[in-house]
Short mmCIF file of C-alpha atoms in Angstrom, two decimals:
data_model
loop_
_atom_site.label_atom_id
_atom_site.label_comp_id
_atom_site.label_asym_id
_atom_site.label_seq_id
_atom_site.Cartn_x
_atom_site.Cartn_y
_atom_site.Cartn_z
CA MET A 1 0.00 0.00 0.00
CA SER A 2 2.57 2.56 1.09
CA LYS A 3 4.73 1.84 -1.97
CA HIS A 4 2.58 4.10 -4.10
CA LEU A 5 2.23 6.76 -1.42
CA THR A 6 4.35 9.87 -1.36
CA TYR A 7 6.16 10.77 1.86
CA GLU A 8 3.46 13.21 2.94
CA GLU A 9 0.69 10.69 2.29
CA ALA A 10 2.56 7.97 4.17
CA LYS A 11 3.02 10.32 7.11
CA LYS A 12 -0.70 11.06 7.16
CA PHE A 13 -1.48 7.37 6.93
CA ALA A 14 0.67 6.62 10.01
CA TYR A 15 -1.35 9.10 12.08
CA TYR A 16 -4.58 7.74 10.63
CA GLY A 17 -3.42 4.31 11.91
CA LEU A 18 -2.80 5.78 15.36
CA LYS A 19 -6.31 7.21 15.50
CA LEU A 20 -7.91 4.02 14.18
CA LEU A 21 -6.12 1.72 16.64
CA ALA A 22 -6.82 4.06 19.57
CA VAL A 23 -10.52 4.30 18.73
CA LEU A 24 -10.84 0.52 18.26
CA THR A 25 -9.13 -0.07 21.63
CA VAL A 26 -11.49 2.33 23.39
CA ILE A 27 -14.51 0.63 21.76
CA GLU A 28 -13.19 -2.77 22.87
CA VAL A 29 -12.77 -1.61 26.47
CA ILE A 30 -16.26 -0.08 26.49
CA ILE A 31 -17.81 -3.31 25.17
CA SER A 32 -15.86 -5.35 27.72
CA LEU A 33 -16.91 -3.10 30.63
CA PHE A 34 -20.52 -3.19 29.46
CA GLY A 35 -20.39 -7.01 29.34
CA LYS A 36 -19.07 -7.08 32.92
CA GLY A 37 -21.94 -4.87 34.11
CA HIS A 38 -19.96 -1.71 34.81
CA LEU A 39 -21.85 0.66 32.50
CA GLY A 40 -25.28 0.98 34.01
CA TRP A 41 -26.76 -2.46 33.33
CA LYS A 42 -25.47 -4.54 36.27
CA GLU A 43 -27.48 -7.64 35.37
CA ALA A 44 -25.37 -8.09 32.19
CA TYR A 45 -22.60 -9.66 34.27
CA TYR A 46 -24.78 -12.62 35.26
CA LEU A 47 -26.06 -13.36 31.75
CA ASP A 48 -24.10 -15.77 29.58
CA TRP A 49 -25.48 -14.63 26.24
CA VAL A 50 -24.27 -11.07 26.89
CA HIS A 51 -20.76 -12.48 27.42
CA TYR A 52 -20.90 -14.40 24.14
CA ILE A 53 -22.04 -11.37 22.12
CA CYS A 54 -19.56 -8.97 23.75
CA GLY A 55 -16.73 -11.54 23.51
CA GLY A 56 -17.46 -12.15 19.82
CA LEU A 57 -17.45 -8.42 19.03
CA ILE A 58 -14.18 -7.88 20.91
CA VAL A 59 -12.51 -10.81 19.12
CA ILE A 60 -13.56 -9.44 15.71
CA LEU A 61 -12.24 -5.96 16.57
CA SER A 62 -8.94 -7.43 17.82
CA LEU A 63 -8.53 -9.47 14.64
CA TYR A 64 -9.10 -6.33 12.58
CA LYS A 65 -6.47 -4.50 14.67
CA ALA A 66 -4.04 -7.37 14.06
CA TYR A 67 -4.77 -7.29 10.32
CA PHE A 68 -4.21 -3.54 10.22
CA ILE A 69 -0.88 -3.74 12.05
CA VAL A 70 0.46 -6.64 9.96
CA PHE A 71 -0.61 -5.36 6.55
CA ASN A 72 0.00 -1.63 6.96
CA PHE A 73 2.57 -1.12 9.71
CA MET A 74 4.62 -4.22 8.90
CA HIS A 75 4.01 -3.73 5.14
CA LEU A 76 3.08 -7.35 4.54
CA GLY A 77 0.63 -6.07 1.92
CA THR A 78 3.46 -4.82 -0.30
CA GLU A 79 5.44 -8.08 -0.19
CA THR A 80 5.15 -10.76 -2.87
CA LYS A 81 2.20 -13.12 -2.81
CA THR A 82 4.43 -16.08 -1.96
CA LEU A 83 5.82 -14.35 1.12
CA ILE A 84 2.32 -13.40 2.28
CA ARG A 85 1.22 -17.03 1.93
CA THR A 86 4.26 -18.51 3.68
CA VAL A 87 3.57 -16.21 6.63
CA LEU A 88 -0.21 -16.50 6.82
CA TRP A 89 -0.97 -20.10 5.89
CA PRO A 90 0.84 -21.65 8.89
CA MET A 91 -1.47 -19.53 11.08
CA THR A 92 -4.44 -21.68 10.04
CA LEU A 93 -2.87 -24.44 12.18
CA LEU A 94 -3.37 -22.16 15.18
CA LEU A 95 -7.08 -22.01 14.40
CA PHE A 96 -7.18 -25.78 14.85
CA ALA A 97 -5.13 -25.58 18.06
CA ILE A 98 -7.45 -22.97 19.60
CA ILE A 99 -10.62 -24.93 18.85
CA ALA A 100 -9.12 -28.28 19.91
CA PHE A 101 -7.69 -27.10 23.21
CA ILE A 102 -10.69 -25.01 24.28
CA TRP A 103 -12.81 -28.12 23.58
CA GLU A 104 -10.38 -30.24 25.59
CA GLY A 105 -10.42 -27.76 28.48
CA ALA A 106 -14.23 -27.90 28.61
CA TYR A 107 -13.99 -31.69 28.68
CA TRP A 108 -11.59 -31.60 31.65
CA ASN A 109 -14.13 -29.42 33.44
CA ASP A 110 -16.92 -31.92 32.74
CA ALA A 111 -14.75 -34.85 33.80
CA ARG A 112 -13.85 -33.13 37.05
CA SER A 113 -17.43 -32.37 38.01
CA TYR A 114 -18.41 -35.93 37.00
CA ILE A 115 -15.77 -37.36 39.35
CA LEU A 116 -17.00 -35.07 42.16
CA GLN A 117 -20.56 -36.34 41.62
CA GLN A 118 -19.38 -39.96 41.59
CA ASP A 119 -17.49 -39.44 44.84
CA GLU A 120 -20.67 -38.27 46.54
CA LEU A 121 -22.86 -41.16 45.33
CA PRO A 122 -23.15 -44.11 47.72
CA SER A 123 -22.35 -47.00 45.40
CA GLU A 124 -20.45 -50.23 45.10
CA ARG A 125 -16.84 -49.44 44.37
CA VAL A 126 -14.35 -51.57 42.50
CA VAL A 127 -11.55 -51.70 45.04
CA PRO A 128 -8.22 -53.49 44.57
CA ASP A 129 -8.03 -56.83 46.38
CA ILE A 130 -5.94 -56.05 49.46
CA ASN A 131 -5.43 -59.70 50.43
CA VAL A 132 -3.06 -60.36 47.56
CA ASP A 133 0.52 -59.89 48.68
CA PRO A 134 2.53 -58.39 45.80
CA GLN A 135 5.78 -59.64 47.40
CA ALA A 136 4.57 -63.23 47.30
CA ASP A 137 3.71 -62.93 43.63
CA GLN A 138 7.15 -61.66 42.81
CA THR A 139 8.95 -64.52 44.54
CA LYS A 140 6.81 -66.96 42.57
CA ILE A 141 7.89 -65.44 39.28
CA ILE A 142 11.56 -65.51 40.27
CA GLU A 143 11.36 -69.21 41.22
CA MET B 1 2.23 -29.76 -23.08
CA ALA B 2 4.72 -30.47 -20.36
CA GLU B 3 7.54 -30.89 -22.83
CA LYS B 4 6.75 -27.57 -24.37
CA LEU B 5 6.76 -25.84 -20.98
CA LEU B 6 10.07 -27.44 -20.03
CA ALA B 7 11.57 -26.30 -23.32
CA GLU B 8 10.40 -22.76 -22.69
CA VAL B 9 11.87 -22.74 -19.21
CA THR B 10 15.29 -23.95 -20.35
CA GLU B 11 15.20 -21.47 -23.18
CA ASP B 12 14.83 -18.28 -21.23
CA HIS B 13 16.99 -19.43 -18.30
CA THR B 14 14.74 -17.79 -15.69
CA MET B 15 14.87 -20.88 -13.49
CA THR B 16 18.65 -21.03 -13.40
CA GLU B 17 18.90 -17.31 -12.92
CA ASP B 18 16.47 -17.34 -10.01
CA TRP B 19 18.35 -20.00 -8.10
CA SER B 20 21.94 -19.13 -8.94
CA GLY B 21 22.20 -16.56 -6.20
CA GLY B 22 22.47 -12.80 -6.20
CA LYS B 23 18.71 -12.39 -6.31
CA PRO B 24 16.70 -12.28 -3.10
CA PRO B 25 13.94 -14.89 -3.03
CA MET B 26 10.40 -13.44 -2.86
CA LYS B 27 11.92 -10.01 -3.58
CA ALA B 28 12.68 -9.52 0.12
CA SER B 29 16.20 -9.22 1.51
CA PHE B 30 17.60 -12.16 3.46
CA GLY B 31 17.45 -10.29 6.77
CA LYS B 32 13.84 -9.25 6.33
CA LEU B 33 12.81 -12.73 5.24
CA MET B 34 14.44 -14.31 8.27
CA MET B 35 12.85 -11.73 10.56
CA TRP B 36 9.46 -12.68 9.12
CA TYR B 37 10.01 -16.38 9.74
CA PHE B 38 11.33 -15.72 13.23
CA LEU B 39 8.14 -13.78 13.92
CA VAL B 40 6.05 -16.67 12.59
CA SER B 41 7.76 -19.06 15.00
CA ASP B 42 7.39 -16.56 17.82
CA ALA B 43 3.70 -16.22 17.04
CA PHE B 44 3.42 -19.98 17.54
CA THR B 45 5.16 -19.72 20.92
CA PHE B 46 2.79 -17.02 22.12
CA CYS B 47 -0.19 -18.87 20.73
CA GLY B 48 0.94 -21.94 22.68
CA PHE B 49 0.83 -19.86 25.85
CA LEU B 50 -2.54 -18.32 25.09
CA VAL B 51 -4.05 -21.66 24.06
CA ALA B 52 -2.85 -23.13 27.36
CA TYR B 53 -4.55 -20.21 29.09
CA GLY B 54 -7.78 -20.93 27.24
CA ALA B 55 -7.71 -24.66 27.99
CA LEU B 56 -6.95 -24.16 31.70
CA ARG B 57 -9.54 -21.42 32.01
CA MET B 58 -12.18 -23.71 30.53
CA SER B 59 -11.12 -26.60 32.79
CA VAL B 60 -12.21 -24.99 36.07
CA PRO B 61 -15.73 -23.98 37.09
CA THR B 62 -14.75 -20.40 37.98
CA TRP B 63 -12.11 -17.94 36.87
CA PRO B 64 -11.07 -14.56 38.30
CA VAL B 65 -12.83 -11.69 36.53
CA PRO B 66 -10.25 -9.33 34.97
CA ASP B 67 -12.32 -6.23 35.81
CA PHE B 68 -12.00 -7.17 39.46
CA VAL B 69 -8.33 -8.18 39.35
CA PHE B 70 -7.00 -5.24 37.33
CA GLN B 71 -8.64 -2.18 38.81
CA SER B 72 -5.80 -0.31 40.46
CA PHE B 73 -4.20 2.87 39.16
CA PRO B 74 -0.92 4.45 40.30
CA GLY B 75 -1.41 6.90 43.13
CA GLY B 76 -3.49 4.59 45.28
CA PHE B 77 -6.61 4.73 43.13
CA THR B 78 -8.76 1.63 42.98
CA GLY B 79 -12.14 0.68 41.54
CA LEU B 80 -11.05 1.72 38.03
CA PRO B 81 -11.49 -1.49 36.04
CA LEU B 82 -9.19 -1.90 33.02
CA ILE B 83 -8.27 1.80 32.89
CA PHE B 84 -4.60 1.24 33.62
CA VAL B 85 -4.16 -1.57 31.07
CA THR B 86 -5.89 0.62 28.47
CA VAL B 87 -3.25 3.25 29.16
CA MET B 88 -0.60 0.54 28.67
CA SER B 89 -2.20 -0.39 25.33
CA PHE B 90 -2.12 3.23 24.23
CA VAL B 91 1.57 3.47 25.13
CA LEU B 92 2.34 0.49 22.88
CA ILE B 93 0.15 1.75 20.02
CA ILE B 94 1.82 5.17 20.13
CA SER B 95 5.30 3.63 20.21
CA SER B 96 4.28 1.47 17.24
CA VAL B 97 3.31 4.55 15.24
CA THR B 98 6.54 6.37 16.16
CA MET B 99 8.34 3.27 14.83
CA VAL B 100 6.42 3.58 11.55
CA ARG B 101 7.62 7.18 11.36
CA ALA B 102 11.23 6.11 12.02
CA VAL B 103 11.06 3.60 9.14
CA GLN B 104 9.58 6.26 6.85
CA GLU B 105 12.40 8.68 7.72
CA GLY B 106 14.87 5.86 7.10
CA LYS B 107 13.54 5.42 3.57
CA ARG B 108 14.19 9.12 2.97
CA GLU B 109 17.70 8.66 4.46
CA ASN B 110 16.96 11.42 6.96
CA ARG B 111 19.36 10.56 9.77
CA LYS B 112 18.06 13.14 12.27
CA GLY B 113 14.47 12.04 11.73
CA VAL B 114 15.35 8.37 12.29
CA VAL B 115 17.20 9.11 15.53
CA PHE B 116 14.38 11.32 16.83
CA TRP B 117 11.60 8.83 16.13
CA LEU B 118 13.67 5.91 17.43
CA LEU B 119 14.22 7.83 20.67
CA MET B 120 10.46 8.36 20.93
CA THR B 121 9.92 4.63 20.42
CA ILE B 122 12.51 3.79 23.11
CA LEU B 123 10.71 6.17 25.46
CA GLY B 124 7.44 4.36 24.74
CA GLY B 125 9.08 0.97 25.40
CA PHE B 126 10.45 2.13 28.75
CA THR B 127 7.08 3.62 29.72
CA PHE B 128 5.38 0.31 28.95
CA LEU B 129 7.93 -1.61 31.02
CA ALA B 130 7.46 0.82 33.90
CA CYS B 131 3.69 0.32 33.72
CA GLN B 132 4.14 -3.42 33.80
CA ALA B 133 6.53 -3.14 36.75
CA TYR B 134 3.84 -1.18 38.62
CA GLU B 135 1.18 -3.76 37.76
CA TRP B 136 3.36 -6.66 38.93
CA THR B 137 4.42 -4.86 42.12
CA ASN B 138 0.80 -4.16 42.96
CA LEU B 139 -0.21 -7.79 42.38
CA ILE B 140 2.73 -9.32 44.26
CA ALA B 141 3.26 -6.91 47.16
CA VAL B 142 -0.26 -5.61 47.80
CA GLU B 143 -2.57 -8.42 46.68
CA HIS B 144 -0.17 -11.33 47.39
CA MET B 145 -0.55 -13.13 44.07
CA THR B 146 2.35 -15.45 43.24
CA ILE B 147 2.87 -18.12 40.60
CA PHE B 148 1.71 -20.67 43.22
CA GLU B 149 -1.14 -18.86 44.93
CA ASN B 150 -3.98 -16.79 43.54
CA PRO B 151 -6.12 -14.89 46.07
CA PHE B 152 -8.72 -13.86 43.46
CA GLY B 153 -11.80 -16.08 43.55
CA THR B 154 -15.33 -16.15 42.25
CA HIS B 155 -18.33 -17.46 44.18
CA THR B 156 -20.18 -20.43 42.68
CA VAL B 157 -23.21 -20.05 44.98
CA ASP B 158 -25.31 -17.26 46.46
CA GLY B 159 -24.58 -16.50 50.09
CA VAL B 160 -24.26 -14.11 53.01
CA TYR B 161 -20.99 -13.24 54.75
CA LEU B 162 -21.05 -13.74 58.52
CA ASN B 163 -19.75 -11.09 60.88
CA ALA B 164 -17.44 -11.97 63.78
CA ASP B 165 -20.41 -12.06 66.20
CA GLY B 166 -22.36 -14.46 63.97
CA THR B 167 -24.81 -11.93 62.51
CA ASP B 168 -25.41 -11.64 58.77
CA GLY B 169 -23.21 -9.25 56.86
CA GLU B 170 -22.99 -8.44 53.16
CA SER B 171 -24.75 -10.79 50.75
CA PHE B 172 -23.40 -11.87 47.35
CA ARG B 173 -24.53 -13.75 44.23
CA ALA B 174 -22.98 -16.63 42.34
CA GLY B 175 -20.37 -15.13 40.00
CA ASP B 176 -19.38 -12.28 42.32
CA SER B 177 -15.65 -11.86 42.88
CA TYR B 178 -13.72 -11.70 46.12
CA LEU B 179 -10.12 -11.14 47.14
CA VAL B 180 -8.66 -13.11 50.04
CA HIS B 181 -6.49 -10.79 52.14
CA LYS B 182 -3.46 -11.68 54.21
CA VAL B 183 -3.50 -10.82 57.92
CA ASP B 184 -0.14 -11.13 59.70
CA GLY B 185 1.19 -13.34 56.89
CA GLU B 186 -1.75 -15.77 57.04
CA TRP B 187 -4.65 -16.03 54.63
CA ASP B 188 -7.77 -14.57 56.19
CA PHE B 189 -10.61 -16.72 54.81
CA LYS B 190 -14.09 -15.29 55.38
CA GLU B 191 -16.99 -17.33 56.71
CA PHE B 192 -20.26 -17.25 54.81
CA ARG B 193 -23.64 -19.02 54.81
CA ILE B 194 -24.76 -20.56 51.51
CA THR B 195 -28.27 -19.50 50.51
CA SER B 196 -28.76 -21.28 47.16
CA GLY B 197 -28.48 -24.77 45.70
CA GLU B 198 -28.34 -28.14 47.47
CA ASP B 199 -26.04 -26.93 50.24
CA ALA B 200 -28.26 -24.00 51.27
CA GLY B 201 -27.93 -23.23 54.97
CA LYS B 202 -24.44 -24.68 55.36
CA ILE B 203 -21.53 -22.56 56.59
CA ALA B 204 -18.47 -22.40 54.32
CA LEU B 205 -15.14 -20.57 54.02
CA THR B 206 -13.84 -18.60 51.04
CA GLN B 207 -11.01 -20.35 49.23
CA LEU B 208 -8.06 -19.30 47.10
CA GLY B 209 -8.95 -18.99 43.41
CA PRO B 210 -7.71 -21.21 40.56
CA GLN B 211 -3.99 -21.63 41.11
CA THR B 212 -3.03 -21.50 37.42
CA PHE B 213 -4.28 -17.92 37.06
CA GLY B 214 -1.21 -16.53 38.81
CA SER B 215 1.35 -18.63 36.98
CA LEU B 216 -0.29 -18.02 33.58
CA PHE B 217 -0.48 -14.29 34.21
CA PHE B 218 3.14 -13.93 35.27
CA CYS B 219 4.45 -16.29 32.56
CA ILE B 220 2.58 -14.72 29.64
CA THR B 221 2.89 -11.04 30.55
CA GLY B 222 6.45 -11.78 31.69
CA PHE B 223 7.30 -13.38 28.35
CA HIS B 224 5.77 -10.41 26.55
CA GLY B 225 7.64 -7.99 28.81
CA PHE B 226 10.83 -9.92 28.02
CA HIS B 227 10.16 -9.34 24.32
CA VAL B 228 9.62 -5.64 24.97
CA SER B 229 12.94 -5.49 26.87
CA ILE B 230 14.77 -7.16 23.98
CA GLY B 231 13.03 -4.73 21.60
CA VAL B 232 14.13 -1.72 23.63
CA PHE B 233 17.70 -3.08 23.65
CA LEU B 234 17.66 -3.52 19.85
CA LEU B 235 16.15 -0.06 19.41
CA ILE B 236 18.90 1.52 21.52
CA LEU B 237 21.57 -0.27 19.42
CA THR B 238 19.90 0.82 16.18
CA CYS B 239 19.55 4.36 17.45
CA ILE B 240 23.27 4.58 18.32
CA ASN B 241 24.22 3.11 14.94
CA ALA B 242 21.90 5.49 13.11
CA ALA B 243 23.24 8.48 15.03
CA SER B 244 26.83 7.48 14.23
CA GLY B 245 26.01 7.57 10.52
CA LEU B 246 26.69 3.86 10.03
CA TYR B 247 23.54 3.34 7.95
CA ASP B 248 24.47 6.21 5.59
CA ARG B 249 27.65 4.33 4.69
CA LYS B 250 26.12 0.84 4.54
CA LYS B 251 25.05 -0.74 1.26
CA THR B 252 21.67 -1.76 2.68
CA GLN B 253 21.19 1.74 4.15
CA TYR B 254 18.42 1.97 6.74
CA GLU B 255 17.12 -1.57 6.34
CA THR B 256 18.08 -2.45 9.92
CA VAL B 257 15.57 0.13 11.14
CA GLU B 258 12.94 -1.64 9.07
CA LYS B 259 13.85 -5.07 10.52
CA VAL B 260 13.81 -3.85 14.12
CA GLY B 261 10.55 -2.14 13.20
CA LEU B 262 9.07 -5.48 12.15
CA TYR B 263 10.01 -6.93 15.54
CA TRP B 264 8.61 -3.95 17.41
CA HIS B 265 5.29 -4.10 15.55
CA PHE B 266 5.11 -7.79 16.38
CA VAL B 267 5.45 -6.97 20.08
CA ASP B 268 2.50 -4.60 19.67
CA LEU B 269 0.59 -7.28 17.77
CA VAL B 270 1.12 -9.81 20.57
CA TRP B 271 -0.11 -7.25 23.08
CA VAL B 272 -3.35 -6.93 21.07
CA PHE B 273 -3.99 -10.61 21.81
CA VAL B 274 -2.66 -10.64 25.39
CA PHE B 275 -4.93 -7.65 26.04
CA LEU B 276 -7.84 -9.49 24.43
CA VAL B 277 -7.37 -12.78 26.26
CA PHE B 278 -6.27 -11.56 29.68
CA TYR B 279 -8.10 -8.30 30.19
CA LEU B 280 -11.10 -8.06 27.89
CA LEU B 281 -12.69 -11.52 27.78
#
């Protein structure tokens, strides 16, 4: 992008970037505070759907900020197509990692609460047979 | 078809010319290319950290609320959720833009301009590190968070705190945050009566919050702060070199400024995501 810009235009563009990033950050913080019930509507903090909507909006804004920094401040946009692809395509692996590990984390949570429930239930337990002497077994094998 | 293509390629010698050296691959200089691939690998490292944060956060029923944890401001102010970290974000954004200006001046081969804007960027880096030092000091010395213990908790049930004489005190709802204080070096857990769910009526004590919160916070922001420190160090070196006129004499001119700039923008980029994951969500 900045390849075709004159020095004056590039200078202006840098300050435009400053304004854009600052405004986006302020919007993000406002959305986050609203979702946590700080801006008037206190009940928002206890509602899950508010968190999902606010979280989604903040993630989209952050991704746009990241795109802006990489393509305009780091000039990835003016590099060759091959370079852009070698940098960006590996990032799709991260998409998989994020989904997989968040899923896994939620499963750990479920497993933990399941174990807690099981511990509280009065039920027949499969306990190891304490009458078997492991020492005796070993001597048998050696003989 | 294939034979024809092969013949064409051998005829105009572009293949041999491209790979016989002297020409930078992908029209980017070797140094810039390697900086890009270093940044890709570094992005994976940071993503590993943040993914671990996500997985561990999902694996426990409650998690400290960032608005409650990060609400202090220098000068003894408190109850200002996220204001201080927003200031930190602004510091990094501004230093990123001053870096853009330094690179632009470098392209014009304006030595004075490069040195001035690099100095501004260094100032921004130091300001950010100072902010982080304040944040860490506040968490460690005042609120007693360590990598092993995290005093920030969130209630999973509704309840009423009990006063010392057994009467009802303040009431709270499930999801409300609390901070366990230290009294004479010992954790001072508060007694409360549960008023919701199966255990309603029982007396319970507040507990320390999820342990991993502290270690994740200090590891991730510490790793980012480490990157900022390295960046400031590189910026100082580049600034001295630029001021000495080294880049005017060099064949590659002010390309070093551009490469350090790439690194510095990456530090800002990582902060966008640390800010998102740790403070906003």
